[in-house]
JSON list of C-alpha atoms in Angstrom, two decimals:
[
{"chain": "A", "resi": 1, "resn": "LYS", "atom": "CA", "xyz": [6.25, 1.98, 10.06]},
{"chain": "A", "resi": 2, "resn": "GLN", "atom": "CA", "xyz": [10.03, 1.68, 10.01]},
{"chain": "A", "resi": 3, "resn": "GLU", "atom": "CA", "xyz": [12.00, 4.93, 9.86]},
{"chain": "A", "resi": 4, "resn": "VAL", "atom": "CA", "xyz": [15.73, 5.08, 9.24]},
{"chain": "A", "resi": 5, "resn": "THR", "atom": "CA", "xyz": [18.01, 8.01, 9.98]},
{"chain": "A", "resi": 6, "resn": "GLN", "atom": "CA", "xyz": [21.72, 8.52, 9.41]},
{"chain": "A", "resi": 7, "resn": "ILE", "atom": "CA", "xyz": [24.09, 10.81, 11.21]},
{"chain": "A", "resi": 8, "resn": "PRO", "atom": "CA", "xyz": [26.02, 12.80, 10.19]},
{"chain": "A", "resi": 9, "resn": "ALA", "atom": "CA", "xyz": [24.50, 13.92, 6.90]},
{"chain": "A", "resi": 10, "resn": "ALA", "atom": "CA", "xyz": [27.97, 14.84, 5.63]},
{"chain": "A", "resi": 11, "resn": "LEU", "atom": "CA", "xyz": [31.50, 14.22, 6.83]},
{"chain": "A", "resi": 12, "resn": "SER", "atom": "CA", "xyz": [34.88, 15.43, 5.63]},
{"chain": "A", "resi": 13, "resn": "VAL", "atom": "CA", "xyz": [38.07, 13.82, 6.94]},
{"chain": "A", "resi": 14, "resn": "PRO", "atom": "CA", "xyz": [41.76, 13.78, 6.02]},
{"chain": "A", "resi": 15, "resn": "GLU", "atom": "CA", "xyz": [43.17, 10.67, 4.38]},
{"chain": "A", "resi": 16, "resn": "GLY", "atom": "CA", "xyz": [44.24, 7.93, 6.80]},
{"chain": "A", "resi": 17, "resn": "GLU", "atom": "CA", "xyz": [41.70, 8.72, 9.49]},
{"chain": "A", "resi": 18, "resn": "ASN", "atom": "CA", "xyz": [39.44, 6.04, 10.97]},
{"chain": "A", "resi": 19, "resn": "LEU", "atom": "CA", "xyz": [35.78, 6.99, 10.94]},
{"chain": "A", "resi": 20, "resn": "VAL", "atom": "CA", "xyz": [32.34, 5.83, 12.05]},
{"chain": "A", "resi": 21, "resn": "LEU", "atom": "CA", "xyz": [29.03, 6.30, 10.27]},
{"chain": "A", "resi": 22, "resn": "ASN", "atom": "CA", "xyz": [25.79, 5.85, 12.18]},
{"chain": "A", "resi": 23, "resn": "CYS", "atom": "CA", "xyz": [22.41, 4.41, 11.22]},
{"chain": "A", "resi": 24, "resn": "SER", "atom": "CA", "xyz": [19.36, 4.39, 13.51]},
{"chain": "A", "resi": 25, "resn": "PHE", "atom": "CA", "xyz": [16.03, 2.65, 13.04]},
{"chain": "A", "resi": 26, "resn": "THR", "atom": "CA", "xyz": [12.78, 2.88, 14.97]},
{"chain": "A", "resi": 27, "resn": "ASP", "atom": "CA", "xyz": [11.46, -0.71, 14.80]},
{"chain": "A", "resi": 28, "resn": "SER", "atom": "CA", "xyz": [13.85, -3.25, 16.27]},
{"chain": "A", "resi": 29, "resn": "ALA", "atom": "CA", "xyz": [12.03, -6.24, 14.74]},
{"chain": "A", "resi": 30, "resn": "ILE", "atom": "CA", "xyz": [14.34, -6.29, 11.78]},
{"chain": "A", "resi": 31, "resn": "TYR", "atom": "CA", "xyz": [15.17, -9.16, 9.47]},
{"chain": "A", "resi": 32, "resn": "ASN", "atom": "CA", "xyz": [18.49, -7.76, 8.28]},
{"chain": "A", "resi": 33, "resn": "LEU", "atom": "CA", "xyz": [20.40, -4.54, 7.61]},
{"chain": "A", "resi": 34, "resn": "GLN", "atom": "CA", "xyz": [22.53, -3.73, 4.59]},
{"chain": "A", "resi": 35, "resn": "TRP", "atom": "CA", "xyz": [25.13, -1.01, 4.02]},
{"chain": "A", "resi": 36, "resn": "PHE", "atom": "CA", "xyz": [25.69, 0.41, 0.54]},
{"chain": "A", "resi": 37, "resn": "ARG", "atom": "CA", "xyz": [27.88, 3.02, -1.08]},
{"chain": "A", "resi": 38, "resn": "GLN", "atom": "CA", "xyz": [26.70, 5.21, -3.93]},
{"chain": "A", "resi": 39, "resn": "ASP", "atom": "CA", "xyz": [28.94, 7.24, -6.19]},
{"chain": "A", "resi": 40, "resn": "PRO", "atom": "CA", "xyz": [27.46, 10.42, -7.72]},
{"chain": "A", "resi": 41, "resn": "GLY", "atom": "CA", "xyz": [24.89, 9.66, -10.40]},
{"chain": "A", "resi": 42, "resn": "LYS", "atom": "CA", "xyz": [25.42, 5.92, -10.08]},
{"chain": "A", "resi": 43, "resn": "GLY", "atom": "CA", "xyz": [23.62, 2.91, -8.67]},
{"chain": "A", "resi": 44, "resn": "LEU", "atom": "CA", "xyz": [24.31, 1.39, -5.26]},
{"chain": "A", "resi": 45, "resn": "THR", "atom": "CA", "xyz": [27.08, -1.05, -4.41]},
{"chain": "A", "resi": 46, "resn": "SER", "atom": "CA", "xyz": [26.47, -3.51, -1.58]},
{"chain": "A", "resi": 47, "resn": "LEU", "atom": "CA", "xyz": [29.13, -3.40, 1.12]},
{"chain": "A", "resi": 48, "resn": "LEU", "atom": "CA", "xyz": [27.90, -5.57, 3.98]},
{"chain": "A", "resi": 49, "resn": "LEU", "atom": "CA", "xyz": [24.71, -7.35, 5.01]},
{"chain": "A", "resi": 50, "resn": "ILE", "atom": "CA", "xyz": [24.07, -8.21, 8.66]},
{"chain": "A", "resi": 51, "resn": "GLN", "atom": "CA", "xyz": [21.38, -10.74, 9.55]},
{"chain": "A", "resi": 52, "resn": "SER", "atom": "CA", "xyz": [19.29, -10.05, 12.65]},
{"chain": "A", "resi": 53, "resn": "SER", "atom": "CA", "xyz": [21.07, -12.88, 14.51]},
{"chain": "A", "resi": 54, "resn": "GLN", "atom": "CA", "xyz": [24.51, -11.39, 13.86]},
{"chain": "A", "resi": 55, "resn": "ARG", "atom": "CA", "xyz": [26.34, -8.65, 15.76]},
{"chain": "A", "resi": 56, "resn": "GLU", "atom": "CA", "xyz": [28.84, -7.63, 13.11]},
{"chain": "A", "resi": 57, "resn": "GLN", "atom": "CA", "xyz": [30.27, -8.26, 9.66]},
{"chain": "A", "resi": 58, "resn": "THR", "atom": "CA", "xyz": [33.70, -7.40, 8.29]},
{"chain": "A", "resi": 59, "resn": "SER", "atom": "CA", "xyz": [35.03, -6.91, 4.79]},
{"chain": "A", "resi": 60, "resn": "GLY", "atom": "CA", "xyz": [38.54, -5.57, 4.36]},
{"chain": "A", "resi": 61, "resn": "ARG", "atom": "CA", "xyz": [38.76, -2.15, 5.97]},
{"chain": "A", "resi": 62, "resn": "LEU", "atom": "CA", "xyz": [35.02, -2.09, 6.68]},
{"chain": "A", "resi": 63, "resn": "ASN", "atom": "CA", "xyz": [33.30, -3.33, 9.81]},
{"chain": "A", "resi": 64, "resn": "ALA", "atom": "CA", "xyz": [29.57, -3.04, 10.42]},
{"chain": "A", "resi": 65, "resn": "SER", "atom": "CA", "xyz": [27.95, -3.69, 13.79]},
{"chain": "A", "resi": 66, "resn": "LEU", "atom": "CA", "xyz": [24.32, -4.17, 14.72]},
{"chain": "A", "resi": 67, "resn": "ASP", "atom": "CA", "xyz": [22.58, -3.53, 18.04]},
{"chain": "A", "resi": 68, "resn": "LYS", "atom": "CA", "xyz": [18.92, -4.36, 17.52]},
{"chain": "A", "resi": 69, "resn": "SER", "atom": "CA", "xyz": [17.83, -3.50, 21.04]},
{"chain": "A", "resi": 70, "resn": "SER", "atom": "CA", "xyz": [19.01, 0.08, 20.70]},
{"chain": "A", "resi": 71, "resn": "GLY", "atom": "CA", "xyz": [18.02, 0.34, 17.03]},
{"chain": "A", "resi": 72, "resn": "ARG", "atom": "CA", "xyz": [21.53, 1.17, 15.82]},
{"chain": "A", "resi": 73, "resn": "SER", "atom": "CA", "xyz": [24.14, 0.09, 13.34]},
{"chain": "A", "resi": 74, "resn": "THR", "atom": "CA", "xyz": [27.56, 1.56, 12.75]},
{"chain": "A", "resi": 75, "resn": "LEU", "atom": "CA", "xyz": [29.87, 1.32, 9.78]},
{"chain": "A", "resi": 76, "resn": "TYR", "atom": "CA", "xyz": [33.53, 1.64, 10.71]},
{"chain": "A", "resi": 77, "resn": "ILE", "atom": "CA", "xyz": [36.00, 2.53, 7.97]},
{"chain": "A", "resi": 78, "resn": "ALA", "atom": "CA", "xyz": [39.65, 2.07, 8.84]},
{"chain": "A", "resi": 79, "resn": "ALA", "atom": "CA", "xyz": [42.51, 4.05, 7.29]},
{"chain": "A", "resi": 80, "resn": "SER", "atom": "CA", "xyz": [40.24, 6.05, 4.98]},
{"chain": "A", "resi": 81, "resn": "GLN", "atom": "CA", "xyz": [41.34, 6.75, 1.40]},
{"chain": "A", "resi": 82, "resn": "PRO", "atom": "CA", "xyz": [40.21, 9.34, -1.18]},
{"chain": "A", "resi": 83, "resn": "GLY", "atom": "CA", "xyz": [38.58, 6.47, -3.10]},
{"chain": "A", "resi": 84, "resn": "ASP", "atom": "CA", "xyz": [36.23, 5.96, -0.16]},
{"chain": "A", "resi": 85, "resn": "SER", "atom": "CA", "xyz": [34.55, 9.29, -0.97]},
{"chain": "A", "resi": 86, "resn": "ALA", "atom": "CA", "xyz": [30.90, 8.51, -1.71]},
{"chain": "A", "resi": 87, "resn": "THR", "atom": "CA", "xyz": [27.48, 8.51, -0.09]},
{"chain": "A", "resi": 88, "resn": "TYR", "atom": "CA", "xyz": [26.95, 5.65, 2.35]},
{"chain": "A", "resi": 89, "resn": "LEU", "atom": "CA", "xyz": [23.41, 4.38, 2.85]},
{"chain": "A", "resi": 90, "resn": "CYS", "atom": "CA", "xyz": [21.97, 1.85, 5.25]},
{"chain": "A", "resi": 91, "resn": "ALA", "atom": "CA", "xyz": [18.81, -0.11, 4.47]},
{"chain": "A", "resi": 92, "resn": "VAL", "atom": "CA", "xyz": [16.71, -2.05, 6.95]},
{"chain": "A", "resi": 93, "resn": "ARG", "atom": "CA", "xyz": [14.42, -4.97, 6.17]},
{"chain": "A", "resi": 94, "resn": "THR", "atom": "CA", "xyz": [11.71, -5.34, 8.76]},
{"chain": "A", "resi": 95, "resn": "TYR", "atom": "CA", "xyz": [9.43, -8.35, 9.08]},
{"chain": "A", "resi": 96, "resn": "GLY", "atom": "CA", "xyz": [6.42, -7.77, 6.87]},
{"chain": "A", "resi": 97, "resn": "GLN", "atom": "CA", "xyz": [7.99, -4.81, 5.10]},
{"chain": "A", "resi": 98, "resn": "ASN", "atom": "CA", "xyz": [10.50, -4.30, 2.36]},
{"chain": "A", "resi": 99, "resn": "PHE", "atom": "CA", "xyz": [13.78, -2.45, 2.60]},
{"chain": "A", "resi": 100, "resn": "VAL", "atom": "CA", "xyz": [13.65, 1.07, 4.03]},
{"chain": "A", "resi": 101, "resn": "PHE", "atom": "CA", "xyz": [16.65, 3.25, 3.28]},
{"chain": "A", "resi": 102, "resn": "GLY", "atom": "CA", "xyz": [18.17, 6.06, 5.27]},
{"chain": "A", "resi": 103, "resn": "PRO", "atom": "CA", "xyz": [19.01, 9.36, 3.57]},
{"chain": "A", "resi": 104, "resn": "GLY", "atom": "CA", "xyz": [22.74, 8.59, 3.55]},
{"chain": "A", "resi": 105, "resn": "THR", "atom": "CA", "xyz": [25.97, 10.12, 4.81]},
{"chain": "A", "resi": 106, "resn": "ARG", "atom": "CA", "xyz": [28.05, 11.96, 2.21]},
{"chain": "A", "resi": 107, "resn": "LEU", "atom": "CA", "xyz": [31.72, 11.23, 2.92]},
{"chain": "A", "resi": 108, "resn": "SER", "atom": "CA", "xyz": [34.66, 13.20, 1.55]},
{"chain": "A", "resi": 109, "resn": "VAL", "atom": "CA", "xyz": [38.17, 11.93, 2.22]},
{"chain": "A", "resi": 110, "resn": "LEU", "atom": "CA", "xyz": [40.72, 14.62, 1.50]},
{"chain": "A", "resi": 111, "resn": "PRO", "atom": "CA", "xyz": [44.18, 13.69, 0.18]},
{"chain": "B", "resi": 1, "resn": "ASP", "atom": "CA", "xyz": [27.39, -12.23, -16.10]},
{"chain": "B", "resi": 2, "resn": "THR", "atom": "CA", "xyz": [28.20, -8.58, -15.51]},
{"chain": "B", "resi": 3, "resn": "GLY", "atom": "CA", "xyz": [25.48, -7.62, -13.07]},
{"chain": "B", "resi": 4, "resn": "VAL", "atom": "CA", "xyz": [22.17, -5.81, -13.23]},
{"chain": "B", "resi": 5, "resn": "SER", "atom": "CA", "xyz": [21.63, -3.68, -16.32]},
{"chain": "B", "resi": 6, "resn": "GLN", "atom": "CA", "xyz": [19.07, -0.97, -16.99]},
{"chain": "B", "resi": 7, "resn": "ASP", "atom": "CA", "xyz": [17.97, 0.70, -20.18]},
{"chain": "B", "resi": 8, "resn": "PRO", "atom": "CA", "xyz": [17.87, 3.54, -21.03]},
{"chain": "B", "resi": 9, "resn": "ARG", "atom": "CA", "xyz": [20.31, 5.27, -18.72]},
{"chain": "B", "resi": 10, "resn": "HIS", "atom": "CA", "xyz": [18.74, 8.66, -19.32]},
{"chain": "B", "resi": 11, "resn": "LYS", "atom": "CA", "xyz": [15.30, 9.70, -20.52]},
{"chain": "B", "resi": 12, "resn": "ILE", "atom": "CA", "xyz": [13.93, 13.18, -21.16]},
{"chain": "B", "resi": 13, "resn": "THR", "atom": "CA", "xyz": [10.24, 13.41, -21.91]},
{"chain": "B", "resi": 14, "resn": "LYS", "atom": "CA", "xyz": [7.45, 15.93, -22.00]},
{"chain": "B", "resi": 15, "resn": "ARG", "atom": "CA", "xyz": [4.71, 15.98, -19.42]},
{"chain": "B", "resi": 16, "resn": "GLY", "atom": "CA", "xyz": [1.86, 13.69, -20.39]},
{"chain": "B", "resi": 17, "resn": "GLN", "atom": "CA", "xyz": [3.98, 11.23, -22.38]},
{"chain": "B", "resi": 18, "resn": "ASN", "atom": "CA", "xyz": [4.37, 7.56, -21.49]},
{"chain": "B", "resi": 19, "resn": "VAL", "atom": "CA", "xyz": [7.79, 6.09, -20.74]},
{"chain": "B", "resi": 20, "resn": "THR", "atom": "CA", "xyz": [9.01, 2.51, -20.24]},
{"chain": "B", "resi": 21, "resn": "PHE", "atom": "CA", "xyz": [12.19, 1.36, -18.53]},
{"chain": "B", "resi": 22, "resn": "ARG", "atom": "CA", "xyz": [13.79, -2.06, -18.68]},
{"chain": "B", "resi": 23, "resn": "CYS", "atom": "CA", "xyz": [15.78, -3.96, -16.09]},
{"chain": "B", "resi": 24, "resn": "ASP", "atom": "CA", "xyz": [17.78, -7.15, -16.66]},
{"chain": "B", "resi": 25, "resn": "PRO", "atom": "CA", "xyz": [18.69, -8.78, -13.34]},
{"chain": "B", "resi": 26, "resn": "ILE", "atom": "CA", "xyz": [21.56, -11.13, -12.58]},
{"chain": "B", "resi": 27, "resn": "SER", "atom": "CA", "xyz": [20.50, -14.33, -14.30]},
{"chain": "B", "resi": 28, "resn": "GLU", "atom": "CA", "xyz": [20.14, -16.67, -11.32]},
{"chain": "B", "resi": 29, "resn": "HIS", "atom": "CA", "xyz": [18.34, -14.11, -9.14]},
{"chain": "B", "resi": 30, "resn": "ASN", "atom": "CA", "xyz": [14.66, -14.74, -8.61]},
{"chain": "B", "resi": 31, "resn": "ARG", "atom": "CA", "xyz": [13.82, -11.49, -6.81]},
{"chain": "B", "resi": 32, "resn": "LEU", "atom": "CA", "xyz": [13.67, -8.16, -8.59]},
{"chain": "B", "resi": 33, "resn": "TYR", "atom": "CA", "xyz": [13.03, -4.76, -6.99]},
{"chain": "B", "resi": 34, "resn": "TRP", "atom": "CA", "xyz": [12.22, -1.30, -8.29]},
{"chain": "B", "resi": 35, "resn": "TYR", "atom": "CA", "xyz": [13.09, 1.84, -6.34]},
{"chain": "B", "resi": 36, "resn": "ARG", "atom": "CA", "xyz": [12.81, 5.57, -6.96]},
{"chain": "B", "resi": 37, "resn": "GLN", "atom": "CA", "xyz": [15.45, 8.00, -5.72]},
{"chain": "B", "resi": 38, "resn": "THR", "atom": "CA", "xyz": [15.29, 11.79, -5.68]},
{"chain": "B", "resi": 39, "resn": "LEU", "atom": "CA", "xyz": [18.24, 14.08, -5.10]},
{"chain": "B", "resi": 40, "resn": "GLY", "atom": "CA", "xyz": [19.69, 13.89, -1.60]},
{"chain": "B", "resi": 41, "resn": "GLN", "atom": "CA", "xyz": [17.40, 11.07, -0.50]},
{"chain": "B", "resi": 42, "resn": "GLY", "atom": "CA", "xyz": [17.76, 7.34, -0.12]},
{"chain": "B", "resi": 43, "resn": "PRO", "atom": "CA", "xyz": [15.91, 5.05, -2.54]},
{"chain": "B", "resi": 44, "resn": "GLU", "atom": "CA", "xyz": [12.19, 4.50, -1.89]},
{"chain": "B", "resi": 45, "resn": "PHE", "atom": "CA", "xyz": [10.75, 1.05, -2.47]},
{"chain": "B", "resi": 46, "resn": "LEU", "atom": "CA", "xyz": [8.19, 0.82, -5.30]},
{"chain": "B", "resi": 47, "resn": "THR", "atom": "CA", "xyz": [7.56, -2.85, -5.97]},
{"chain": "B", "resi": 48, "resn": "TYR", "atom": "CA", "xyz": [9.15, -6.29, -6.07]},
{"chain": "B", "resi": 49, "resn": "PHE", "atom": "CA", "xyz": [8.79, -9.59, -7.91]},
{"chain": "B", "resi": 50, "resn": "GLN", "atom": "CA", "xyz": [9.49, -13.15, -6.87]},
{"chain": "B", "resi": 51, "resn": "ASN", "atom": "CA", "xyz": [10.00, -14.80, -10.25]},
{"chain": "B", "resi": 52, "resn": "GLU", "atom": "CA", "xyz": [7.07, -13.53, -12.36]},
{"chain": "B", "resi": 53, "resn": "ALA", "atom": "CA", "xyz": [4.77, -12.77, -9.43]},
{"chain": "B", "resi": 54, "resn": "GLN", "atom": "CA", "xyz": [4.48, -9.19, -8.24]},
{"chain": "B", "resi": 55, "resn": "LEU", "atom": "CA", "xyz": [4.32, -9.68, -4.49]},
{"chain": "B", "resi": 56, "resn": "GLU", "atom": "CA", "xyz": [4.26, -6.15, -3.11]},
{"chain": "B", "resi": 57, "resn": "LYS", "atom": "CA", "xyz": [3.50, -2.65, -4.31]},
{"chain": "B", "resi": 58, "resn": "SER", "atom": "CA", "xyz": [4.18, 0.52, -2.38]},
{"chain": "B", "resi": 59, "resn": "ARG", "atom": "CA", "xyz": [1.45, 3.10, -2.04]},
{"chain": "B", "resi": 60, "resn": "LEU", "atom": "CA", "xyz": [3.93, 5.37, -3.85]},
{"chain": "B", "resi": 61, "resn": "LEU", "atom": "CA", "xyz": [3.09, 3.38, -6.97]},
{"chain": "B", "resi": 62, "resn": "SER", "atom": "CA", "xyz": [0.07, 5.27, -8.30]},
{"chain": "B", "resi": 63, "resn": "ASP", "atom": "CA", "xyz": [-2.28, 3.95, -10.96]},
{"chain": "B", "resi": 64, "resn": "ARG", "atom": "CA", "xyz": [-0.09, 5.57, -13.59]},
{"chain": "B", "resi": 65, "resn": "PHE", "atom": "CA", "xyz": [2.74, 3.16, -12.76]},
{"chain": "B", "resi": 66, "resn": "SER", "atom": "CA", "xyz": [2.79, -0.47, -13.83]},
{"chain": "B", "resi": 67, "resn": "ALA", "atom": "CA", "xyz": [5.51, -3.07, -13.62]},
{"chain": "B", "resi": 68, "resn": "GLU", "atom": "CA", "xyz": [5.78, -6.48, -15.21]},
{"chain": "B", "resi": 69, "resn": "ARG", "atom": "CA", "xyz": [8.14, -9.40, -15.18]},
{"chain": "B", "resi": 70, "resn": "PRO", "atom": "CA", "xyz": [6.43, -11.72, -17.67]},
{"chain": "B", "resi": 71, "resn": "LYS", "atom": "CA", "xyz": [8.85, -14.64, -17.76]},
{"chain": "B", "resi": 72, "resn": "GLY", "atom": "CA", "xyz": [10.57, -14.15, -14.45]},
{"chain": "B", "resi": 73, "resn": "SER", "atom": "CA", "xyz": [13.63, -12.68, -16.12]},
{"chain": "B", "resi": 74, "resn": "PHE", "atom": "CA", "xyz": [13.72, -9.04, -17.24]},
{"chain": "B", "resi": 75, "resn": "SER", "atom": "CA", "xyz": [11.24, -6.49, -15.91]},
{"chain": "B", "resi": 76, "resn": "THR", "atom": "CA", "xyz": [9.68, -3.32, -17.29]},
{"chain": "B", "resi": 77, "resn": "LEU", "atom": "CA", "xyz": [8.40, -0.28, -15.42]},
{"chain": "B", "resi": 78, "resn": "GLU", "atom": "CA", "xyz": [5.97, 1.92, -17.31]},
{"chain": "B", "resi": 79, "resn": "ILE", "atom": "CA", "xyz": [4.84, 5.39, -16.30]},
{"chain": "B", "resi": 80, "resn": "GLN", "atom": "CA", "xyz": [1.78, 6.70, -18.08]},
{"chain": "B", "resi": 81, "resn": "ARG", "atom": "CA", "xyz": [0.91, 10.39, -18.42]},
{"chain": "B", "resi": 82, "resn": "THR", "atom": "CA", "xyz": [4.15, 11.50, -16.84]},
{"chain": "B", "resi": 83, "resn": "GLU", "atom": "CA", "xyz": [4.19, 14.45, -14.46]},
{"chain": "B", "resi": 84, "resn": "GLN", "atom": "CA", "xyz": [7.07, 16.70, -13.46]},
{"chain": "B", "resi": 85, "resn": "GLY", "atom": "CA", "xyz": [7.03, 15.09, -10.02]},
{"chain": "B", "resi": 86, "resn": "ASP", "atom": "CA", "xyz": [8.00, 11.78, -11.63]},
{"chain": "B", "resi": 87, "resn": "SER", "atom": "CA", "xyz": [11.47, 13.16, -12.37]},
{"chain": "B", "resi": 88, "resn": "ALA", "atom": "CA", "xyz": [13.87, 10.96, -10.42]},
{"chain": "B", "resi": 89, "resn": "MET", "atom": "CA", "xyz": [16.38, 8.15, -10.70]},
{"chain": "B", "resi": 90, "resn": "TYR", "atom": "CA", "xyz": [14.67, 4.77, -11.10]},
{"chain": "B", "resi": 91, "resn": "LEU", "atom": "CA", "xyz": [16.76, 1.95, -9.71]},
{"chain": "B", "resi": 92, "resn": "CYS", "atom": "CA", "xyz": [16.40, -1.77, -10.19]},
{"chain": "B", "resi": 93, "resn": "ALA", "atom": "CA", "xyz": [17.96, -4.39, -7.92]},
{"chain": "B", "resi": 94, "resn": "SER", "atom": "CA", "xyz": [17.96, -8.17, -7.79]},
{"chain": "B", "resi": 95, "resn": "SER", "atom": "CA", "xyz": [18.71, -10.81, -5.18]},
{"chain": "B", "resi": 96, "resn": "GLN", "atom": "CA", "xyz": [18.73, -14.57, -4.90]},
{"chain": "B", "resi": 97, "resn": "GLY", "atom": "CA", "xyz": [15.79, -14.44, -2.52]},
{"chain": "B", "resi": 98, "resn": "THR", "atom": "CA", "xyz": [15.67, -16.32, 0.74]},
{"chain": "B", "resi": 99, "resn": "SER", "atom": "CA", "xyz": [19.11, -17.88, 0.22]},
{"chain": "B", "resi": 100, "resn": "SER", "atom": "CA", "xyz": [20.70, -14.44, 0.16]},
{"chain": "B", "resi": 101, "resn": "GLU", "atom": "CA", "xyz": [19.00, -11.12, 0.53]},
{"chain": "B", "resi": 102, "resn": "THR", "atom": "CA", "xyz": [22.01, -9.10, -0.59]},
{"chain": "B", "resi": 103, "resn": "GLN", "atom": "CA", "xyz": [20.63, -6.74, -3.21]},
{"chain": "B", "resi": 104, "resn": "TYR", "atom": "CA", "xyz": [22.65, -5.90, -6.30]},
{"chain": "B", "resi": 105, "resn": "PHE", "atom": "CA", "xyz": [21.71, -2.65, -7.99]},
{"chain": "B", "resi": 106, "resn": "GLY", "atom": "CA", "xyz": [21.78, -1.54, -11.58]},
{"chain": "B", "resi": 107, "resn": "PRO", "atom": "CA", "xyz": [23.13, 1.86, -12.67]},
{"chain": "B", "resi": 108, "resn": "GLY", "atom": "CA", "xyz": [19.65, 3.39, -12.75]},
{"chain": "B", "resi": 109, "resn": "THR", "atom": "CA", "xyz": [17.57, 5.27, -15.29]},
{"chain": "B", "resi": 110, "resn": "ARG", "atom": "CA", "xyz": [17.47, 9.02, -14.77]},
{"chain": "B", "resi": 111, "resn": "LEU", "atom": "CA", "xyz": [14.10, 10.46, -15.86]},
{"chain": "B", "resi": 112, "resn": "LEU", "atom": "CA", "xyz": [13.52, 14.15, -16.49]},
{"chain": "B", "resi": 113, "resn": "VAL", "atom": "CA", "xyz": [9.97, 15.27, -17.22]},
{"chain": "B", "resi": 114, "resn": "LEU", "atom": "CA", "xyz": [9.74, 18.72, -18.77]}
]
């Protein structure tokens, strides 16, 4: 059964800093991996989806990488802004299973 | 089209009552998912539909839970004889299916069982 963990659980950084969020998964036979952000009390917003054949995806200041062999993905946020403050979740789709989410990393970007 | 919508946004009920939630997906999306999320945790998969067919149900979905998507458009999730442990955020998501698995989420329905 796929298990997904995210480190750190919470992160606080000053505005303008570059940062990396980590996602680890136990079963490397994944179909794809998706990163989301969630604002308090709200639904999830899709940020990036990486197919199993891809190594990375980029959207604006966000870059997500995937290393299936080591069971890891990272989300890189460049030049962080207070508006980036949210919880960031990764979700893994494994063959024969549906999406399994990690518990999230709660990010605070201080002005 | 403005995205996935869910109704109601909030529901307070007494233990033992039945509740029903509705989800309207993005119109051209043929896959629809239900998740449950408790405080501080990521969403947990409950069930999903490909058009009107319910293709998978999590073991989290007890006999008190039932979901339908009768015409392959909107979906309902019903909880019978609610328990305090059912208190959570219920999230719906949709995707285009095999052409794109990017899931788009609704705002969720927050359920509180007293």
